[in-house]
Coordinates of C-alpha atoms and ligand atoms in Angstrom, one line a residue:
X18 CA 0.0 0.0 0.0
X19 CA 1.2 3.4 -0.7
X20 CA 1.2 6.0 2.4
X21 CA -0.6 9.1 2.0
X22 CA 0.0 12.3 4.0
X23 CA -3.4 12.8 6.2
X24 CA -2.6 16.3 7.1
X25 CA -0.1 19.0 8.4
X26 CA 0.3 20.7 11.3
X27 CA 2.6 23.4 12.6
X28 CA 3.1 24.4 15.9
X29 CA 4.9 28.1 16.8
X30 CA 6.6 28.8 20.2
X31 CA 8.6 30.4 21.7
X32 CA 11.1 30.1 24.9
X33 CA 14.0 32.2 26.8
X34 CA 17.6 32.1 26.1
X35 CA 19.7 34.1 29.1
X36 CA 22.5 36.3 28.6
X37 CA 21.9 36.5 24.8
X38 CA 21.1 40.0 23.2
X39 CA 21.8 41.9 19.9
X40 CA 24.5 44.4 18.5
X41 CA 24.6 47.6 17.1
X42 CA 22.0 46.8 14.0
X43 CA 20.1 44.2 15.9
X44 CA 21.1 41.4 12.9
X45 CA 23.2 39.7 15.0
X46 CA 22.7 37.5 18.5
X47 CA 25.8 38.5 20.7
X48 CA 27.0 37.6 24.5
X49 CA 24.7 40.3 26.7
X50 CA 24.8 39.4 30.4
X51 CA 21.9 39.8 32.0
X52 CA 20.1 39.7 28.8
X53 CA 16.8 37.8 28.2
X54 CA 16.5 36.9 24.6
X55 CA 12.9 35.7 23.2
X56 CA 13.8 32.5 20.2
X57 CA 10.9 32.0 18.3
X58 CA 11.0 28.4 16.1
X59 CA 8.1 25.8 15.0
X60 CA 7.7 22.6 14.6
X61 CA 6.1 20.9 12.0
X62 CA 4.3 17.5 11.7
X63 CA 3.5 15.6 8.5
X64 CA 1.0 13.1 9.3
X65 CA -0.1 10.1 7.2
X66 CA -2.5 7.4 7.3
X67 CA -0.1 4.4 8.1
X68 CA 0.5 5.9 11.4
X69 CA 4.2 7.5 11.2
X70 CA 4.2 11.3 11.3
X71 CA 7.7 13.0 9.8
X72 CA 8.1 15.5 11.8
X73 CA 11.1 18.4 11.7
X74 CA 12.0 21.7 14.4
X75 CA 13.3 24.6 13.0
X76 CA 17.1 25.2 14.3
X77 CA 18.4 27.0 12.0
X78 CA 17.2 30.5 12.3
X79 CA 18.2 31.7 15.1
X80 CA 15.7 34.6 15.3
X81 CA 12.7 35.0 13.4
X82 CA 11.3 32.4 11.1
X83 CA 8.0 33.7 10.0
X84 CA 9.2 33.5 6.0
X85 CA 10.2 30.2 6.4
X86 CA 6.4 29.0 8.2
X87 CA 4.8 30.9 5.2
X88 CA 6.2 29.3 2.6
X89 CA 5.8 25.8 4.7
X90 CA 2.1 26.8 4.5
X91 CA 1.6 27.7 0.9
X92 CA 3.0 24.2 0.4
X93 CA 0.5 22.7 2.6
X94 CA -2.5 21.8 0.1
X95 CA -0.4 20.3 -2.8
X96 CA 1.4 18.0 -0.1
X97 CA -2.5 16.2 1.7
X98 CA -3.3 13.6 -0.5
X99 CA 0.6 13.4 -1.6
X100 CA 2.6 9.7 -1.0
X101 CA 5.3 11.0 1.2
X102 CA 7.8 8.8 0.0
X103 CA 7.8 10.6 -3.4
X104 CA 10.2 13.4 -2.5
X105 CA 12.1 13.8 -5.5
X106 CA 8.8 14.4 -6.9
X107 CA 7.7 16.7 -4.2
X108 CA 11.4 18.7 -4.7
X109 CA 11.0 19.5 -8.0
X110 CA 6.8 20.7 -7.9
X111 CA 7.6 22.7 -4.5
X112 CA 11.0 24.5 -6.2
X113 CA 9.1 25.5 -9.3
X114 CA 5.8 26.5 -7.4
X115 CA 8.7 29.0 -5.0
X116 CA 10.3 29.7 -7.7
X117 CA 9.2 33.8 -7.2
X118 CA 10.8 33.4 -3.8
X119 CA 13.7 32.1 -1.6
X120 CA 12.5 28.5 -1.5
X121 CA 13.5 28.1 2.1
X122 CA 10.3 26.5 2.9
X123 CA 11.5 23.4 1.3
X124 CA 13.9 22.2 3.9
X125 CA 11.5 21.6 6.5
X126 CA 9.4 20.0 4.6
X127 CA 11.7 18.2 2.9
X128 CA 13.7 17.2 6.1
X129 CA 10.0 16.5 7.8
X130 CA 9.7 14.0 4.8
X131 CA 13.2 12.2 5.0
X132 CA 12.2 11.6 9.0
X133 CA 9.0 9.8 7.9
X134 CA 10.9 7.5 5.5
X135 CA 13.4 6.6 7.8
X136 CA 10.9 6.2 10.3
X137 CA 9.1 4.1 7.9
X138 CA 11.9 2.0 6.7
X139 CA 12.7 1.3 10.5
X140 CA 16.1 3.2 9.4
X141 CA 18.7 6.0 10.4
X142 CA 18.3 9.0 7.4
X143 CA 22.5 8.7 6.6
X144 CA 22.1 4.5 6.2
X145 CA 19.4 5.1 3.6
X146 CA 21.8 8.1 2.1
X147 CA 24.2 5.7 2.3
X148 CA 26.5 5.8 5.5
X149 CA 30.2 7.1 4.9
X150 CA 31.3 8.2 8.7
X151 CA 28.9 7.6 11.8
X152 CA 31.6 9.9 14.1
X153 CA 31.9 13.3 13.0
X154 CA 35.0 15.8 13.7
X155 CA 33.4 19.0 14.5
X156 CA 34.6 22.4 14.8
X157 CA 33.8 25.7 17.4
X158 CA 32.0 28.2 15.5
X159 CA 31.8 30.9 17.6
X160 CA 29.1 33.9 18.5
X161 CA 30.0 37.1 16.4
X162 CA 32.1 39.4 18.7
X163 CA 30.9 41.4 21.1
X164 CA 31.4 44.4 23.4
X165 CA 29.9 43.0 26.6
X166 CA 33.0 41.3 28.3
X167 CA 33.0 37.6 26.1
X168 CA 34.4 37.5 22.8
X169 CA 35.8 40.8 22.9
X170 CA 38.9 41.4 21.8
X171 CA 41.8 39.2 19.8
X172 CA 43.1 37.7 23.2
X173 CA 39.5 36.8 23.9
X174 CA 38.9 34.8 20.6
X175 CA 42.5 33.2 21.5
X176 CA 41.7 32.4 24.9
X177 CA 38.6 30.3 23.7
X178 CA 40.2 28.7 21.0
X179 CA 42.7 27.1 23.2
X180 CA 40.3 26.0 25.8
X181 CA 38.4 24.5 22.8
X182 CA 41.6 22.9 21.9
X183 CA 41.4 21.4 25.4
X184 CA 38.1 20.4 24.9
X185 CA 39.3 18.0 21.9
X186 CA 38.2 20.2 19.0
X187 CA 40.5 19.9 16.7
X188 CA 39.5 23.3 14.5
X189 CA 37.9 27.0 15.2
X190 CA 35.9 29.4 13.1
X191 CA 35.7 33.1 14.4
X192 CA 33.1 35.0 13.7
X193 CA 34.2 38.8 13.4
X194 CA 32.3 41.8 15.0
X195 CA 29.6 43.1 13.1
X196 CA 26.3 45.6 14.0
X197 CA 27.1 48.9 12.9
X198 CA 30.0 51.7 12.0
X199 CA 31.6 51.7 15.7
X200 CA 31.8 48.1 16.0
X201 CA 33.8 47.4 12.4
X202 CA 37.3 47.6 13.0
X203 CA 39.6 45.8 9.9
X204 CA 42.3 46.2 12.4
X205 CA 41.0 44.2 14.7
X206 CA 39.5 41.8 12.8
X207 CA 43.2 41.3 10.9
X208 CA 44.7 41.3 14.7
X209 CA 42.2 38.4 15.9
X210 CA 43.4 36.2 12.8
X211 CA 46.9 36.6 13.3
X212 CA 46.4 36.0 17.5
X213 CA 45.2 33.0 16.6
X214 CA 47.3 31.7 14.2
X215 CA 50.3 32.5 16.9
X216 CA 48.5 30.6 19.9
X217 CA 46.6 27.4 18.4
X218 CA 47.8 28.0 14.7
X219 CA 50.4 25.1 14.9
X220 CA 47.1 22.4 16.8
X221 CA 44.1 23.8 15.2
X222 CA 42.4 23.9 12.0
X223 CA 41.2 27.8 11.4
X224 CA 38.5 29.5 9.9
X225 CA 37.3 33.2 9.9
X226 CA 33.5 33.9 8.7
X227 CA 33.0 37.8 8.9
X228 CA 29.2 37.5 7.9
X229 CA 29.7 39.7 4.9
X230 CA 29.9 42.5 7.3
X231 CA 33.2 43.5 5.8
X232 CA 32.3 46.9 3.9
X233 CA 34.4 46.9 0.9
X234 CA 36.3 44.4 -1.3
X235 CA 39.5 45.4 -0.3
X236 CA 38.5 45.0 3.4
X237 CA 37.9 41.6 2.5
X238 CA 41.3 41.3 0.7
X239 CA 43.4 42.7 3.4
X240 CA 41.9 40.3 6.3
X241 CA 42.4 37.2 3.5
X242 CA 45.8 38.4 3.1
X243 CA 46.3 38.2 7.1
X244 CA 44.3 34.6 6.5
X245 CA 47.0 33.9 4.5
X246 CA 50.1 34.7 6.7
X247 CA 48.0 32.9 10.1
X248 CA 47.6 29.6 7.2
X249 CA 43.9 29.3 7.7
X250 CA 42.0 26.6 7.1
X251 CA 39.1 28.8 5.2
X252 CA 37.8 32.5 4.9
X253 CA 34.0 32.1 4.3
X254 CA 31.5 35.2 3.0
X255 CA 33.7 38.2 4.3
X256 CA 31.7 41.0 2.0
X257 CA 28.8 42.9 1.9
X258 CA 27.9 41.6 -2.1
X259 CA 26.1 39.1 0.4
X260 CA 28.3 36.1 -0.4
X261 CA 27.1 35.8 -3.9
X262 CA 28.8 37.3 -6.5
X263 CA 31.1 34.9 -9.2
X264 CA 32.8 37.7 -10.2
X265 CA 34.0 39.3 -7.1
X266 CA 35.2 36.0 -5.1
X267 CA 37.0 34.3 -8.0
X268 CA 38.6 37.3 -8.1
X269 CA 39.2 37.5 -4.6
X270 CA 40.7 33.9 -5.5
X271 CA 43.3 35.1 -7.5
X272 CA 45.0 38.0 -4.8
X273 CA 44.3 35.2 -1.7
X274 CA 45.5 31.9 -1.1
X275 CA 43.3 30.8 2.4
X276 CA 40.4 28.4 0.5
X277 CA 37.3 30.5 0.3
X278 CA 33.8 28.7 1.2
X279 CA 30.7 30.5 -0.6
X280 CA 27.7 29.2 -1.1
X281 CA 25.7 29.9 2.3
X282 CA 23.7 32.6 0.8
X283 CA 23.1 31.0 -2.5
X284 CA 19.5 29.3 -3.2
X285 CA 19.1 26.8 -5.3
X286 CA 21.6 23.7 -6.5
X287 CA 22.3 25.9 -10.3
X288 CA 23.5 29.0 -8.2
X289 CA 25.6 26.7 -6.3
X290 CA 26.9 25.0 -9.2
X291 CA 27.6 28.2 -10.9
X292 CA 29.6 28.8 -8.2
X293 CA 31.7 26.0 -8.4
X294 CA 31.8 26.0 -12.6
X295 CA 32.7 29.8 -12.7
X296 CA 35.6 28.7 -10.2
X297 CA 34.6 31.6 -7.7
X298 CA 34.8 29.3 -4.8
X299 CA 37.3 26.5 -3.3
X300 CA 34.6 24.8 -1.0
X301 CA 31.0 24.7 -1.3
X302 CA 28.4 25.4 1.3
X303 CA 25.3 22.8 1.6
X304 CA 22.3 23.2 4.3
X305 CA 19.6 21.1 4.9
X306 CA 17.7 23.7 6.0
X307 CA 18.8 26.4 4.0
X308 CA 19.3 24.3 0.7
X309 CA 16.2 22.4 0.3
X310 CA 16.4 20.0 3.0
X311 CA 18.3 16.9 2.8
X312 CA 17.6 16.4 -0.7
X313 CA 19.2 19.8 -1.8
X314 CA 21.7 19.1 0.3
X315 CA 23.2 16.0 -0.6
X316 CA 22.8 17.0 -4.1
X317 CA 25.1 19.9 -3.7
X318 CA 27.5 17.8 -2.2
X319 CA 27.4 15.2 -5.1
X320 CA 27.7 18.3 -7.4
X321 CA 31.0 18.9 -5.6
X322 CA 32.2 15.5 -5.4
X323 CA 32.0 15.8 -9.4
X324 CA 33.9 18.5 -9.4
X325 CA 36.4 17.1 -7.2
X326 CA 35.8 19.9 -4.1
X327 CA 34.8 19.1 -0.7
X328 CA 31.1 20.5 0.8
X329 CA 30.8 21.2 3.9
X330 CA 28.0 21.6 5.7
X331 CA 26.7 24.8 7.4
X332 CA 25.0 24.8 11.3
X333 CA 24.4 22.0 13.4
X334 CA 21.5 20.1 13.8
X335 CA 20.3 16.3 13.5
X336 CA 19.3 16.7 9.7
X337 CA 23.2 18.4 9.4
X338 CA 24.6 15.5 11.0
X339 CA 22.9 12.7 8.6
X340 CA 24.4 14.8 6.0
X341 CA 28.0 15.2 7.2
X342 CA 27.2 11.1 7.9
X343 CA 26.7 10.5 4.0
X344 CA 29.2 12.9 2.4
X345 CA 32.4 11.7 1.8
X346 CA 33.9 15.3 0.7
X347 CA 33.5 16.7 3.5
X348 CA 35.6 18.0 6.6
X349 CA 33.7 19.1 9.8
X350 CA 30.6 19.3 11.6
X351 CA 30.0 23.0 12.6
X352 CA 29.5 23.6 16.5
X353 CA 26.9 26.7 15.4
X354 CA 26.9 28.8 17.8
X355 CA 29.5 28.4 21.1
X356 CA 31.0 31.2 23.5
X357 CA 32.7 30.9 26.8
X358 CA 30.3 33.0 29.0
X359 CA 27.5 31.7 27.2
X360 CA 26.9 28.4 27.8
X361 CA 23.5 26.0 27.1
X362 CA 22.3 28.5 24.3
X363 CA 22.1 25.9 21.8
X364 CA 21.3 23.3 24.1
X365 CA 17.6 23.0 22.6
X366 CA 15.2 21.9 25.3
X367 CA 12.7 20.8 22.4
X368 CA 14.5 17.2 22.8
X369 CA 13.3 14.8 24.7
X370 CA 16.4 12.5 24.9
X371 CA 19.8 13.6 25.3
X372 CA 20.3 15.0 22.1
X373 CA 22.7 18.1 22.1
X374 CA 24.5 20.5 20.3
X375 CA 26.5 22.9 22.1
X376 CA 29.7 23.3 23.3
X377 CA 30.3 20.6 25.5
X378 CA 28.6 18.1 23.1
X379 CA 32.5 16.9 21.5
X380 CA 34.5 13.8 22.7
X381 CA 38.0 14.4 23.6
X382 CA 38.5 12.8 20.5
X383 CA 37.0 16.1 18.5
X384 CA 33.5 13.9 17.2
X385 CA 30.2 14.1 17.7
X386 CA 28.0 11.3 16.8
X387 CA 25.5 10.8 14.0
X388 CA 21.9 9.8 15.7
X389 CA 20.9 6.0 15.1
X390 CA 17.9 6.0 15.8
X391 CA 14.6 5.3 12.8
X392 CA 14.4 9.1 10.9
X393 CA 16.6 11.8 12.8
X394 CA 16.9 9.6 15.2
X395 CA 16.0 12.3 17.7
X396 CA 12.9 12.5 20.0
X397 CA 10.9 16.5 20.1
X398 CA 9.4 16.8 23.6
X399 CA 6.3 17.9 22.3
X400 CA 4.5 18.5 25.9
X401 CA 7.3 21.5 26.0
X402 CA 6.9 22.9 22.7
X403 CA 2.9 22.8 23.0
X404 CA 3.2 24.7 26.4
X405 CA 5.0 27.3 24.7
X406 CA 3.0 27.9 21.7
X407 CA 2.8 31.3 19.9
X408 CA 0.8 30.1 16.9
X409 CA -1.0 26.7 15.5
X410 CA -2.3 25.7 12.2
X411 CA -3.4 22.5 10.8
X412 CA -4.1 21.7 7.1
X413 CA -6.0 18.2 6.2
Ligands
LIG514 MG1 28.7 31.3 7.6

């Protein structure tokens, strides 16, 4: 019997994060003690009439997901009546009915779908991708920087890449200050790269990731240049064309040596391919969230297996870790978002089990696992995200 999808429901909330505010332009979630920030997510249920529900929990945004939920509701008639299982089927209809927007909304429903067929098939999602790791070396990606007493000056970043070190982690991405004309500072950000390189250069892999907050192209060339003499690992969307133009990184390519890694702000698996054909990146950026869920994920790392280049994946999240699972061009799992002061702000409490990802989550060996349980393999403590609901709709 084929399984048909019953209905959809979708489930808005909200909870507290401590100590968490924003900077200057209020774009981007810094260390604020004594701060009380409000996270708004959802969750989303696919439910079918065999009994197994995919289900999926926004973790990606960070902040405000309200684009994301409308696009998962335009979506929500085609999909009741639809035979979950046919996803490639359901990719291609949903990205040509977005097609006049972003086409975010596909992840979750596309990651929602992969849970149900893993579910189904009584199966982890990377063994039915095909399982290449099931331990995954992971890097510290930290908060942006700050002016509150945490990540607040080069010595600061240094301080909490070595403890990271300590921790097992065997690489580090900064992420430079940002929010407004006072807080940019070149100088500093070309002062934190070099501090680094000098204290864990020599143990650590090492990766900058200004947000495209840098202003100018050349701002971006002179902190690649200092990239270059701390031998980073990468330098990942440092300017403000938003992380997308061909033009301007591949020739940002030919004046730096660091690797560059674009591709987090490109939607769609052509753009990304582009990318990589034009030769205007070294790595490639894949996100099951941001990419059209699993599906769009995986193919962009397939793309780049073709072309020989490695993809690595952006954020952390179950869905992330199937996909770092099933990849064999890949490096690292991102530790999206860690800070010394700041502890338990990624630690989701919409998990049931013990399921984590923040900055105490790594072995001593630098690895995290892949969940092996049927679907994500994780279990969403539904009684807490029901008691903190915003919003609720149901289509069926
Ligand atoms: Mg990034």
């Amino acid at each position: 019997m084929t399984p048909e999808i019953t209905s959809i429901d979708c489930t808005a909330f909200s909870y507290h994060i401590d100590d968490v505010g924003t900077d200057g332009n209020g774009f981007n979630l810094v260390y604020q003690p004594g701060n009380e920030h409000e996270r708004k997510m959802f969750a989303l249920r696919i439910n079918t009439d065999v009994g197994v529900t995919g289900e999926y929990v926004d973790i990606g945004g960070f902040g405000e997901n309200g684009p994301v939920e409308a696009q998962v509701r335009m979506m929500a008639d085609y999909l009741v009546g639809k035979n979950p299982l046919a996803r490639e089927r359901h990719w291609s209809e949903i990205q040509r009915g977005f097609r006049k927007y972003d086409r975010m909304g596909l992840g979750p429903i596309d990651i929602a779908l992969w849970d149900f067929a893993g579910k189904y098939h009584d199966a982890p999602i990377h063994e039915l991708l095909g399982t290449y790791r099931t331990r995954l070396p992971t890097y510290a990606s930290t908060y942006m920087g700050d002016q509150n007493g945490g990540l607040d000056s080069p010595a600061a970043y240094a301080d909490f890449a070595e403890e990271c070190l300590e921790m097992g982690y065997p690489a580090f991405k900064a992420h430079g200050w940002g929010g407004g004309d006072d807080q940019r500072d070149i100088d500093r950000e070309v002062a934190t790269v070099l501090e680094l390189g000098e204290r864990v250069g020599d143990e650590m892999d090492l990766m900058l990731d200004p947000a495209c907050e840098y202003e100018t192209f050349a701002d971006a060339l002179e902190v690649g240049k200092a990239c270059d003499e701390a031998d980073f690992f990468w330098y990942e969307d440092p300017y403000r064309d938003g992380g997308i133009s061909q033009h301007g990184h591949r020739t940002l390519r030919e004046r730096v040596d660091t690797p560059l890694l674009q591709g987090e702000h490109l939607r769609g698996l052509p753009l990304q391919t582009d990318m990589m054909a034009t030769e205007s990146t070294d790595l490639v950026r894949a996100d099951p969230e941001y990419d059209g869920g699993i599906t769009g994920a995986i193919k962009i790392a397939r793309v780049a297996e073709g072309f020989g280049l490695d993809a690595e994946v952006h954020s952390a999240g179950p869905a992330h870790r199937h996909c770092v699972a099933a990849i064999r061009n890949t490096n690292y799992y991102e530790m999206a978002v860690v800070h010394p002061d700041c502890r338990g702000s990624r630690n989701l409490p919409v998990y049931a089990g013990d399921y984590n990802d923040d900055l105490d989550a790594v072995d001593s060996d630098g690895t995290v696992p892949v969940p092996d349980g049927p679907g994500l393999g994780v279990e969403y403590d539904w009684p807490f995200i029901d008691r903190n609901r915003l919003d609720y709709w149901e289509v069926s």
